[in-house]
Coordinates of C-alpha atoms in Angstrom, one line a residue:
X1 CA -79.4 -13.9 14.3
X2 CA -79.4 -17.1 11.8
X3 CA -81.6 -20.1 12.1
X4 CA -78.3 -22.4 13.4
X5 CA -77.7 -19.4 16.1
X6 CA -81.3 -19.4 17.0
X7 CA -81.3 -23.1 16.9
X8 CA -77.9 -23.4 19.3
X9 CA -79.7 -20.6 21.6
X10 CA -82.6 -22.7 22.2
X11 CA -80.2 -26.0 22.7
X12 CA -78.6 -24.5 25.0
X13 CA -81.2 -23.2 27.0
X14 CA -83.3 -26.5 26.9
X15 CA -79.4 -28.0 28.7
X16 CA -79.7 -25.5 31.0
X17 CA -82.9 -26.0 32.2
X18 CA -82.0 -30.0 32.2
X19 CA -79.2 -29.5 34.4
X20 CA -80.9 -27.2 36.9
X21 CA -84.1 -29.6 36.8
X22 CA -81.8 -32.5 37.1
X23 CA -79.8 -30.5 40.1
X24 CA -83.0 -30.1 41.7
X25 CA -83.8 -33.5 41.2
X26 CA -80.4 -34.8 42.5
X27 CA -80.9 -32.2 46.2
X28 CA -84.4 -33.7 46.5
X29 CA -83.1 -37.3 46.1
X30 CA -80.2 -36.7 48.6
X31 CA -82.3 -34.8 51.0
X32 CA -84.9 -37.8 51.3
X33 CA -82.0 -40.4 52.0
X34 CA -80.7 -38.2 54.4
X35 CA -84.5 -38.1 56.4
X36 CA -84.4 -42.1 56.2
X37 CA -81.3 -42.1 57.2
X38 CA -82.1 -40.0 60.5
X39 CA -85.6 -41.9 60.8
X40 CA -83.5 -45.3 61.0
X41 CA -81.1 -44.1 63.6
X42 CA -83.6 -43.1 65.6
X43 CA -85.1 -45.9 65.3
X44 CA -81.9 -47.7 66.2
X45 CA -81.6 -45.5 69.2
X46 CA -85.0 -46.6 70.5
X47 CA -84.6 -50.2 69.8
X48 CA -81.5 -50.0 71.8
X49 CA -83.4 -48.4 74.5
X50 CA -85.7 -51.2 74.7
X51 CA -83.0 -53.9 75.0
X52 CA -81.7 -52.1 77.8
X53 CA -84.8 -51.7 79.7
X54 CA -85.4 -55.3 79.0
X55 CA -82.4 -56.3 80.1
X56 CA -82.5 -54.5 83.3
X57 CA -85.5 -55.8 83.8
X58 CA -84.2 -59.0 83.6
X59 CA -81.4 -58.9 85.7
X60 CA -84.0 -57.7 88.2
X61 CA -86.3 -60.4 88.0
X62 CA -83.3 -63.0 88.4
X63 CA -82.1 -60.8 91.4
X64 CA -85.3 -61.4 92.8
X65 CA -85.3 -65.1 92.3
X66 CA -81.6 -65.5 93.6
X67 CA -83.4 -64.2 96.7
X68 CA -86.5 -66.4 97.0
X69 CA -84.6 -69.5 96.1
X70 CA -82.3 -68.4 99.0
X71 CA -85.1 -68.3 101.7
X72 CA -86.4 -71.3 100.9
X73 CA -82.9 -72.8 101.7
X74 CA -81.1 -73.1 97.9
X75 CA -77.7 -71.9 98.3
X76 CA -75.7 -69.4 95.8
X77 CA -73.2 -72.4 94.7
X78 CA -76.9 -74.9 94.3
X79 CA -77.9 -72.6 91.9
X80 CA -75.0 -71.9 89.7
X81 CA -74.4 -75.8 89.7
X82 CA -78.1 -76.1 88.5
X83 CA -77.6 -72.9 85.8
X84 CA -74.2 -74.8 84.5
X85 CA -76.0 -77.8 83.0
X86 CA -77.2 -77.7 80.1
X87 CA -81.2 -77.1 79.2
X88 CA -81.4 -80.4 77.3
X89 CA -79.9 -82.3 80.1
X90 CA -82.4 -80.9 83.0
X91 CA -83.8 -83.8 84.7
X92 CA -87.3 -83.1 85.3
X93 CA -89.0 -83.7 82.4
X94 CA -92.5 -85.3 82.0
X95 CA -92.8 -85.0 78.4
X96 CA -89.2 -86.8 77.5
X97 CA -89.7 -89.6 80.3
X98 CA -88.6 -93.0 79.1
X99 CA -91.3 -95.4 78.4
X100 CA -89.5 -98.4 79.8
X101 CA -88.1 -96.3 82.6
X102 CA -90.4 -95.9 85.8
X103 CA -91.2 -92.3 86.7
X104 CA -90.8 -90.9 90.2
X105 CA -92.5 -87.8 91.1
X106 CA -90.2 -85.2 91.9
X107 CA -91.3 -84.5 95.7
X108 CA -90.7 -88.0 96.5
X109 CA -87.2 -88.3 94.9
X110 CA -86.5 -85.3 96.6
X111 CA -87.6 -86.3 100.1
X112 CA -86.2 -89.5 99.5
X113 CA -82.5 -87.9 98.1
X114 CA -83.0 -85.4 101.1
X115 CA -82.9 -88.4 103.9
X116 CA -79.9 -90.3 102.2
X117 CA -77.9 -87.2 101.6
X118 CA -78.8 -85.2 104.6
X119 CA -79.5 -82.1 102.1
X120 CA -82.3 -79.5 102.5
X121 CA -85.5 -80.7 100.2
X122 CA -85.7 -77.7 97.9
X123 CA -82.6 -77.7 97.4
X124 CA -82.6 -81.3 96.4
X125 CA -85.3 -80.2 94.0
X126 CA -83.4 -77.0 92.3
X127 CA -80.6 -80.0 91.5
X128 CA -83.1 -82.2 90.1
X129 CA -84.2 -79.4 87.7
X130 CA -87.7 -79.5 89.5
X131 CA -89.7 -75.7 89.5
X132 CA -91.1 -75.0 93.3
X133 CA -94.6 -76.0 92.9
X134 CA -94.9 -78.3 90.5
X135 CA -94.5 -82.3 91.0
X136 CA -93.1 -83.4 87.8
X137 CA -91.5 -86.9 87.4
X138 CA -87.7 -87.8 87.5
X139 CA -86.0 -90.8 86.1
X140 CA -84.0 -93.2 88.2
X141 CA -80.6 -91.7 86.8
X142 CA -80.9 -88.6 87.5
X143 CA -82.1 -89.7 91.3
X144 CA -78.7 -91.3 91.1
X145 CA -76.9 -88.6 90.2
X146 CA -77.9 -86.2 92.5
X147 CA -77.5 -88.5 95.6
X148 CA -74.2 -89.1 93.8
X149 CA -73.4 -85.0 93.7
X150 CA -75.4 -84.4 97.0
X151 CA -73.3 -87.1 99.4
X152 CA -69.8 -86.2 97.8
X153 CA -70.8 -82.3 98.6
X154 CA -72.3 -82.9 102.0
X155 CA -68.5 -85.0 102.8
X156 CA -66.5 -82.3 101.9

């Protein structure tokens, strides 16, 4: 065997081993991705899990509070009026009052709103965005608005 022969022997062992090196190479690279891959879908899978479960949860909780607000005398219709507004425009607000406007607190509007309109209190109070058990204050047009809304419900 020449030099050159020799030479092309050894060249084309040293590609050999290259390619099978780099094969191996390749398989390990592939066979981490696909691990992440399964790590992330799992992953995925719990997350989704815990959505649900928090979500049921949820829906409990509200359940439970449709219920509540019903004993104390807020009807299904009060409260979907009261979940239709909008966040911002909730009533009760301590923090956002007006400083030429003169507060009311909350229990008194509503007792007061309660006599004109001939509504039940807490219900009064679930329309003026008012939480059961706390006596926030309430501006004179929402006051307004709610006799407003109570009177033309109670004359229908």
């Amino acid at each position: 065997m020449s030099s050159t022969d020799s030479k092309k022997q050894a060249n084309l062992s040293r590609i050999r081993t290259n390619q099978r090196l780099s094969r191996a190479r390749r398989k390990e690279y592939i066979s981490s991705l696909e691990s992440r891959i399964r790590e992330h879908e799992e992953k995925g899978v719990q997350a989704t899990l815990e959505i649900q479960l928090a979500a049921r949860k949820v829906a409990e909780e509200n359940q439970r509070l449709r219920e509540l607000l019903g004993k104390v005398g807020v009807s299904e219709a009060g409260i979907r009026e009261y979940l239709q507004q909008p966040p911002s425009q909730t009533p009760c607000r301590r923090e956002e009052q007006q400083k030429d406007a003169e507060p009311n607190e909350c229990s008194m509007a509503a007792d007061l709103i309660s006599l004109i309109t001939g509504a039940n209190t807490s219900q009064v109070r679930v329309t003026l965005g008012c939480a059961p058990g706390r006596n926030c204050d309430v501006d004179e047009e929402a006051i307004e608005k709610t006799i407003t809304r109570l009177k033309g419900s109670t004359s229908n």
